[in-house]
């Protein structure tokens, strides 16, 4: 298997922001994310760049395979990339 290119914290945050935009474009997915995080829509907008919130967005995707695969397909990325990005954001715990 080829070696994966390094991923920076900025790369991880950018990917998570793309994930947030993808989720926000699907009302059902957005409702699930809001329910999971406990954030209101205005709180999510205000904290969209917060690395902790971005980590929560990736946690949401990683816990919902259908949404994860839809996101990765839309961006044309490897489905393993969001998990790699998640490791670089706050609150990651090794399984």
mmCIF file of N, CA and C in Angstrom:
data_model
loop_
_atom_site.group_PDB
_atom_site.id
_atom_site.type_symbol
_atom_site.label_atom_id
_atom_site.label_comp_id
_atom_site.label_asym_id
_atom_site.label_seq_id
_atom_site.Cartn_x
_atom_site.Cartn_y
_atom_site.Cartn_z
ATOM 1 N N UNK A 1 0.848 -1.174 0.000
ATOM 2 C CA UNK A 1 0.000 0.000 0.000
ATOM 3 C C UNK A 1 0.894 1.238 0.000
ATOM 4 N N UNK A 2 0.582 2.228 -0.857
ATOM 5 C CA UNK A 2 1.412 3.433 -0.915
ATOM 6 C C UNK A 2 1.313 4.238 0.376
ATOM 7 N N UNK A 3 2.399 4.900 0.693
ATOM 8 C CA UNK A 3 2.429 5.726 1.902
ATOM 9 C C UNK A 3 1.536 6.951 1.704
ATOM 10 N N UNK A 4 0.773 7.273 2.730
ATOM 11 C CA UNK A 4 -0.140 8.413 2.687
ATOM 12 C C UNK A 4 0.666 9.707 2.864
ATOM 13 N N UNK A 5 0.328 10.762 2.128
ATOM 14 C CA UNK A 5 1.024 12.035 2.341
ATOM 15 C C UNK A 5 0.706 12.584 3.722
ATOM 16 N N UNK A 6 1.623 13.352 4.295
ATOM 17 C CA UNK A 6 1.355 13.916 5.625
ATOM 18 C C UNK A 6 0.147 14.847 5.590
ATOM 19 N N UNK A 7 -0.513 14.910 6.720
ATOM 20 C CA UNK A 7 -1.696 15.746 6.878
ATOM 21 C C UNK A 7 -1.408 16.702 8.027
ATOM 22 N N UNK A 8 -1.584 17.987 7.810
ATOM 23 C CA UNK A 8 -1.339 18.975 8.866
ATOM 24 C C UNK A 8 -2.624 19.265 9.628
ATOM 25 N N UNK A 9 -2.490 19.933 10.724
ATOM 26 C CA UNK A 9 -3.660 20.352 11.505
ATOM 27 C C UNK A 9 -4.535 21.280 10.666
ATOM 28 N N UNK A 10 -3.914 22.178 9.907
ATOM 29 C CA UNK A 10 -4.687 23.067 9.024
ATOM 30 C C UNK A 10 -5.453 22.259 7.983
ATOM 31 N N UNK A 11 -4.810 21.233 7.425
ATOM 32 C CA UNK A 11 -5.483 20.358 6.460
ATOM 33 C C UNK A 11 -6.697 19.689 7.110
ATOM 34 N N UNK A 12 -6.512 19.233 8.342
ATOM 35 C CA UNK A 12 -7.597 18.563 9.064
ATOM 36 C C UNK A 12 -8.759 19.524 9.301
ATOM 37 N N UNK A 13 -8.463 20.749 9.697
ATOM 38 C CA UNK A 13 -9.515 21.730 9.933
ATOM 39 C C UNK A 13 -10.230 22.093 8.634
ATOM 40 N N UNK A 14 -9.483 22.205 7.550
ATOM 41 C CA UNK A 14 -10.091 22.508 6.253
ATOM 42 C C UNK A 14 -11.022 21.384 5.818
ATOM 43 N N UNK A 15 -10.575 20.155 5.979
ATOM 44 C CA UNK A 15 -11.426 19.020 5.623
ATOM 45 C C UNK A 15 -12.688 19.009 6.483
ATOM 46 N N UNK A 16 -12.558 19.309 7.758
ATOM 47 C CA UNK A 16 -13.723 19.332 8.646
ATOM 48 C C UNK A 16 -14.688 20.458 8.258
ATOM 49 N N UNK A 17 -14.164 21.598 7.831
ATOM 50 C CA UNK A 17 -15.039 22.679 7.355
ATOM 51 C C UNK A 17 -15.778 22.253 6.084
ATOM 52 N N UNK A 18 -15.094 21.528 5.210
ATOM 53 C CA UNK A 18 -15.750 21.001 4.012
ATOM 54 C C UNK A 18 -16.835 20.005 4.412
ATOM 55 N N UNK A 19 -16.546 19.209 5.430
ATOM 56 C CA UNK A 19 -17.536 18.244 5.917
ATOM 57 C C UNK A 19 -18.748 18.975 6.489
ATOM 58 N N UNK A 20 -18.501 20.050 7.223
ATOM 59 C CA UNK A 20 -19.607 20.824 7.776
ATOM 60 C C UNK A 20 -20.473 21.404 6.658
ATOM 61 N N UNK A 21 -19.855 21.932 5.629
ATOM 62 C CA UNK A 21 -20.619 22.475 4.499
ATOM 63 C C UNK A 21 -21.437 21.376 3.829
ATOM 64 N N UNK A 22 -20.852 20.206 3.702
ATOM 65 C CA UNK A 22 -21.559 19.073 3.090
ATOM 66 C C UNK A 22 -22.772 18.681 3.947
ATOM 67 N N UNK A 23 -22.570 18.575 5.236
ATOM 68 C CA UNK A 23 -23.662 18.201 6.145
ATOM 69 C C UNK A 23 -24.739 19.279 6.140
ATOM 70 N N UNK A 24 -24.337 20.541 6.155
ATOM 71 C CA UNK A 24 -25.298 21.642 6.200
ATOM 72 C C UNK A 24 -26.170 21.693 4.949
ATOM 73 N N UNK A 25 -25.686 21.138 3.848
ATOM 74 C CA UNK A 25 -26.461 21.127 2.600
ATOM 75 C C UNK A 25 -27.561 20.071 2.601
ATOM 76 N N UNK A 26 -27.556 19.194 3.591
ATOM 77 C CA UNK A 26 -28.549 18.118 3.705
ATOM 78 C C UNK A 26 -29.284 18.312 5.034
ATOM 79 N N UNK A 27 -30.523 18.775 4.978
ATOM 80 C CA UNK A 27 -31.246 19.131 6.203
ATOM 81 C C UNK A 27 -31.343 17.966 7.185
ATOM 82 N N UNK A 28 -31.583 16.756 6.691
ATOM 83 C CA UNK A 28 -31.685 15.597 7.588
ATOM 84 C C UNK A 28 -30.352 15.338 8.293
ATOM 85 N N UNK A 29 -29.254 15.429 7.549
ATOM 86 C CA UNK A 29 -27.934 15.234 8.150
ATOM 87 C C UNK A 29 -27.626 16.350 9.141
ATOM 88 N N UNK A 30 -27.980 17.574 8.780
ATOM 89 C CA UNK A 30 -27.754 18.702 9.686
ATOM 90 C C UNK A 30 -28.552 18.527 10.976
ATOM 91 N N UNK A 31 -29.787 18.086 10.858
ATOM 92 C CA UNK A 31 -30.598 17.842 12.057
ATOM 93 C C UNK A 31 -29.950 16.782 12.945
ATOM 94 N N UNK A 32 -29.411 15.729 12.338
ATOM 95 C CA UNK A 32 -28.731 14.685 13.122
ATOM 96 C C UNK A 32 -27.491 15.245 13.812
ATOM 97 N N UNK A 33 -26.711 16.056 13.092
ATOM 98 C CA UNK A 33 -25.506 16.657 13.679
ATOM 99 C C UNK A 33 -25.878 17.559 14.855
ATOM 100 N N UNK A 34 -26.893 18.393 14.672
ATOM 101 C CA UNK A 34 -27.314 19.292 15.757
ATOM 102 C C UNK A 34 -27.797 18.504 16.969
ATOM 103 N N UNK A 35 -28.526 17.438 16.740
ATOM 104 C CA UNK A 35 -28.998 16.605 17.846
ATOM 105 C C UNK A 35 -27.820 15.954 18.570
ATOM 106 N N UNK A 36 -26.842 15.512 17.810
ATOM 107 C CA UNK A 36 -25.670 14.851 18.396
ATOM 108 C C UNK A 36 -24.833 15.827 19.214
ATOM 109 N N UNK A 37 -24.632 17.033 18.696
ATOM 110 C CA UNK A 37 -23.763 17.997 19.377
ATOM 111 C C UNK A 37 -24.491 18.798 20.451
ATOM 112 N N UNK A 38 -25.811 18.886 20.342
ATOM 113 C CA UNK A 38 -26.560 19.704 21.278
ATOM 114 C C UNK A 38 -26.488 21.189 20.953
ATOM 115 N N UNK A 39 -25.903 21.527 19.824
ATOM 116 C CA UNK A 39 -25.808 22.928 19.418
ATOM 117 C C UNK A 39 -27.062 23.367 18.689
ATOM 118 N N UNK A 40 -27.423 24.625 18.858
ATOM 119 C CA UNK A 40 -28.481 25.233 18.059
ATOM 120 C C UNK A 40 -27.837 25.714 16.755
ATOM 121 N N UNK A 41 -28.627 25.893 15.702
ATOM 122 C CA UNK A 41 -28.053 26.340 14.430
ATOM 123 C C UNK A 41 -27.206 27.612 14.544
ATOM 124 N N UNK A 42 -27.655 28.591 15.328
ATOM 125 C CA UNK A 42 -26.883 29.832 15.457
ATOM 126 C C UNK A 42 -25.568 29.591 16.209
ATOM 127 N N UNK A 43 -25.577 28.666 17.155
ATOM 128 C CA UNK A 43 -24.340 28.328 17.861
ATOM 129 C C UNK A 43 -23.360 27.632 16.924
ATOM 130 N N UNK A 44 -23.879 26.753 16.086
ATOM 131 C CA UNK A 44 -23.014 26.056 15.127
ATOM 132 C C UNK A 44 -22.379 27.071 14.175
ATOM 133 N N UNK A 45 -23.162 28.011 13.663
ATOM 134 C CA UNK A 45 -22.617 29.044 12.771
ATOM 135 C C UNK A 45 -21.536 29.858 13.482
ATOM 136 N N UNK A 46 -21.797 30.244 14.723
ATOM 137 C CA UNK A 46 -20.855 31.082 15.466
ATOM 138 C C UNK A 46 -19.558 30.349 15.791
ATOM 139 N N UNK A 47 -19.646 29.039 15.937
ATOM 140 C CA UNK A 47 -18.466 28.260 16.353
ATOM 141 C C UNK A 47 -17.921 27.376 15.243
ATOM 142 N N UNK A 48 -18.288 27.644 14.007
ATOM 143 C CA UNK A 48 -17.920 26.776 12.887
ATOM 144 C C UNK A 48 -16.407 26.597 12.731
ATOM 145 N N UNK A 49 -15.626 27.577 13.116
ATOM 146 C CA UNK A 49 -14.172 27.466 12.975
ATOM 147 C C UNK A 49 -13.493 26.917 14.235
ATOM 148 N N UNK A 50 -14.263 26.635 15.264
ATOM 149 C CA UNK A 50 -13.721 26.108 16.521
ATOM 150 C C UNK A 50 -13.246 24.672 16.292
ATOM 151 N N UNK A 51 -11.969 24.387 16.548
ATOM 152 C CA UNK A 51 -11.455 23.038 16.314
ATOM 153 C C UNK A 51 -12.224 21.941 17.055
ATOM 154 N N UNK A 52 -12.774 22.263 18.218
ATOM 155 C CA UNK A 52 -13.549 21.275 18.950
ATOM 156 C C UNK A 52 -14.848 20.942 18.212
ATOM 157 N N UNK A 53 -15.491 21.964 17.665
ATOM 158 C CA UNK A 53 -16.711 21.741 16.877
ATOM 159 C C UNK A 53 -16.376 20.982 15.605
ATOM 160 N N UNK A 54 -15.265 21.346 14.966
ATOM 161 C CA UNK A 54 -14.854 20.642 13.752
ATOM 162 C C UNK A 54 -14.576 19.169 14.041
ATOM 163 N N UNK A 55 -13.996 18.901 15.199
ATOM 164 C CA UNK A 55 -13.778 17.506 15.603
ATOM 165 C C UNK A 55 -15.114 16.791 15.734
ATOM 166 N N UNK A 56 -16.118 17.479 16.289
ATOM 167 C CA UNK A 56 -17.447 16.890 16.418
ATOM 168 C C UNK A 56 -18.084 16.590 15.074
ATOM 169 N N UNK A 57 -17.842 17.451 14.096
ATOM 170 C CA UNK A 57 -18.366 17.210 12.742
ATOM 171 C C UNK A 57 -17.755 15.930 12.178
ATOM 172 N N UNK A 58 -16.439 15.779 12.334
ATOM 173 C CA UNK A 58 -15.802 14.552 11.838
ATOM 174 C C UNK A 58 -16.257 13.338 12.631
ATOM 175 N N UNK A 59 -16.449 13.489 13.936
ATOM 176 C CA UNK A 59 -16.982 12.378 14.737
ATOM 177 C C UNK A 59 -18.350 11.958 14.203
ATOM 178 N N UNK A 60 -19.185 12.949 13.889
ATOM 179 C CA UNK A 60 -20.502 12.646 13.328
ATOM 180 C C UNK A 60 -20.361 11.833 12.047
ATOM 181 N N UNK A 61 -19.522 12.291 11.125
ATOM 182 C CA UNK A 61 -19.361 11.566 9.860
ATOM 183 C C UNK A 61 -18.808 10.163 10.088
ATOM 184 N N UNK A 62 -17.836 10.051 10.962
ATOM 185 C CA UNK A 62 -17.212 8.747 11.202
ATOM 186 C C UNK A 62 -18.179 7.775 11.869
ATOM 187 N N UNK A 63 -19.215 8.306 12.503
ATOM 188 C CA UNK A 63 -20.222 7.461 13.128
ATOM 189 C C UNK A 63 -21.418 7.173 12.239
ATOM 190 N N UNK A 64 -21.408 7.714 11.026
ATOM 191 C CA UNK A 64 -22.532 7.530 10.112
ATOM 192 C C UNK A 64 -21.972 7.198 8.728
ATOM 193 N N UNK A 65 -21.853 5.917 8.459
ATOM 194 C CA UNK A 65 -21.173 5.462 7.244
ATOM 195 C C UNK A 65 -21.787 6.018 5.964
ATOM 196 N N UNK A 66 -23.105 6.079 5.882
ATOM 197 C CA UNK A 66 -23.741 6.579 4.660
ATOM 198 C C UNK A 66 -23.349 8.028 4.389
ATOM 199 N N UNK A 67 -23.386 8.862 5.427
ATOM 200 C CA UNK A 67 -22.998 10.267 5.253
ATOM 201 C C UNK A 67 -21.502 10.392 4.974
ATOM 202 N N UNK A 68 -20.690 9.583 5.632
ATOM 203 C CA UNK A 68 -19.244 9.589 5.387
ATOM 204 C C UNK A 68 -18.945 9.263 3.926
ATOM 205 N N UNK A 69 -19.554 8.194 3.430
ATOM 206 C CA UNK A 69 -19.282 7.792 2.048
ATOM 207 C C UNK A 69 -19.812 8.817 1.050
ATOM 208 N N UNK A 70 -20.950 9.429 1.344
ATOM 209 C CA UNK A 70 -21.484 10.473 0.461
ATOM 210 C C UNK A 70 -20.533 11.670 0.423
ATOM 211 N N UNK A 71 -20.025 12.074 1.579
ATOM 212 C CA UNK A 71 -19.078 13.187 1.657
ATOM 213 C C UNK A 71 -17.811 12.866 0.878
ATOM 214 N N UNK A 72 -17.248 11.701 1.109
ATOM 215 C CA UNK A 72 -16.003 11.330 0.440
ATOM 216 C C UNK A 72 -16.198 11.206 -1.071
ATOM 217 N N UNK A 73 -17.326 10.681 -1.473
ATOM 218 C CA UNK A 73 -17.625 10.576 -2.895
ATOM 219 C C UNK A 73 -17.758 11.966 -3.522
ATOM 220 N N UNK A 74 -18.436 12.874 -2.840
ATOM 221 C CA UNK A 74 -18.617 14.229 -3.357
ATOM 222 C C UNK A 74 -17.291 14.956 -3.536
ATOM 223 N N UNK A 75 -16.343 14.692 -2.629
ATOM 224 C CA UNK A 75 -15.039 15.349 -2.712
ATOM 225 C C UNK A 75 -14.014 14.539 -3.495
ATOM 226 N N UNK A 76 -14.351 13.274 -3.790
ATOM 227 C CA UNK A 76 -13.399 12.410 -4.495
ATOM 228 C C UNK A 76 -12.185 12.073 -3.649
ATOM 229 N N UNK A 77 -12.429 11.840 -2.357
ATOM 230 C CA UNK A 77 -11.323 11.524 -1.437
ATOM 231 C C UNK A 77 -11.468 10.117 -0.884
ATOM 232 N N UNK A 78 -10.378 9.601 -0.372
ATOM 233 C CA UNK A 78 -10.342 8.294 0.269
ATOM 234 C C UNK A 78 -11.166 8.368 1.562
ATOM 235 N N UNK A 79 -12.069 7.409 1.779
ATOM 236 C CA UNK A 79 -12.868 7.421 3.007
ATOM 237 C C UNK A 79 -12.049 7.327 4.303
ATOM 238 N N UNK A 80 -10.774 6.981 4.203
ATOM 239 C CA UNK A 80 -9.920 6.940 5.395
ATOM 240 C C UNK A 80 -9.415 8.331 5.784
ATOM 241 N N UNK A 81 -9.498 9.293 4.877
ATOM 242 C CA UNK A 81 -8.949 10.622 5.153
ATOM 243 C C UNK A 81 -9.637 11.331 6.321
ATOM 244 N N UNK A 82 -10.967 11.315 6.436
ATOM 245 C CA UNK A 82 -11.574 11.965 7.604
ATOM 246 C C UNK A 82 -11.097 11.379 8.941
ATOM 247 N N UNK A 83 -10.849 10.088 9.001
ATOM 248 C CA UNK A 83 -10.340 9.485 10.244
ATOM 249 C C UNK A 83 -8.920 9.974 10.531
ATOM 250 N N UNK A 84 -8.116 10.102 9.498
ATOM 251 C CA UNK A 84 -6.758 10.645 9.685
ATOM 252 C C UNK A 84 -6.838 12.080 10.182
ATOM 253 N N UNK A 85 -7.748 12.852 9.590
ATOM 254 C CA UNK A 85 -7.904 14.251 9.995
ATOM 255 C C UNK A 85 -8.383 14.340 11.441
ATOM 256 N N UNK A 86 -9.291 13.464 11.825
ATOM 257 C CA UNK A 86 -9.849 13.499 13.183
ATOM 258 C C UNK A 86 -8.768 13.338 14.238
ATOM 259 N N UNK A 87 -7.762 12.525 13.946
ATOM 260 C CA UNK A 87 -6.680 12.296 14.907
ATOM 261 C C UNK A 87 -5.921 13.574 15.252
ATOM 262 N N UNK A 88 -5.997 14.567 14.371
ATOM 263 C CA UNK A 88 -5.228 15.801 14.566
ATOM 264 C C UNK A 88 -5.994 16.898 15.284
ATOM 265 N N UNK A 89 -7.261 16.647 15.562
ATOM 266 C CA UNK A 89 -8.105 17.669 16.198
ATOM 267 C C UNK A 89 -8.321 17.342 17.669
ATOM 268 N N UNK A 90 -8.746 18.325 18.457
ATOM 269 C CA UNK A 90 -8.895 18.129 19.909
ATOM 270 C C UNK A 90 -9.840 16.981 20.271
ATOM 271 N N UNK A 91 -9.486 16.327 21.370
ATOM 272 C CA UNK A 91 -10.360 15.309 21.940
ATOM 273 C C UNK A 91 -10.225 13.917 21.356
ATOM 274 N N UNK A 92 -9.276 13.707 20.443
ATOM 275 C CA UNK A 92 -9.134 12.382 19.858
ATOM 276 C C UNK A 92 -8.588 11.418 20.906
ATOM 277 N N UNK A 93 -9.240 10.253 20.987
ATOM 278 C CA UNK A 93 -8.773 9.201 21.895
ATOM 279 C C UNK A 93 -8.557 7.944 21.070
ATOM 280 N N UNK A 94 -7.415 7.326 21.237
ATOM 281 C CA UNK A 94 -7.109 6.074 20.539
ATOM 282 C C UNK A 94 -8.167 5.031 20.872
ATOM 283 N N UNK A 95 -8.629 4.300 19.866
ATOM 284 C CA UNK A 95 -9.633 3.232 20.153
ATOM 285 C C UNK A 95 -9.034 2.098 20.940
#
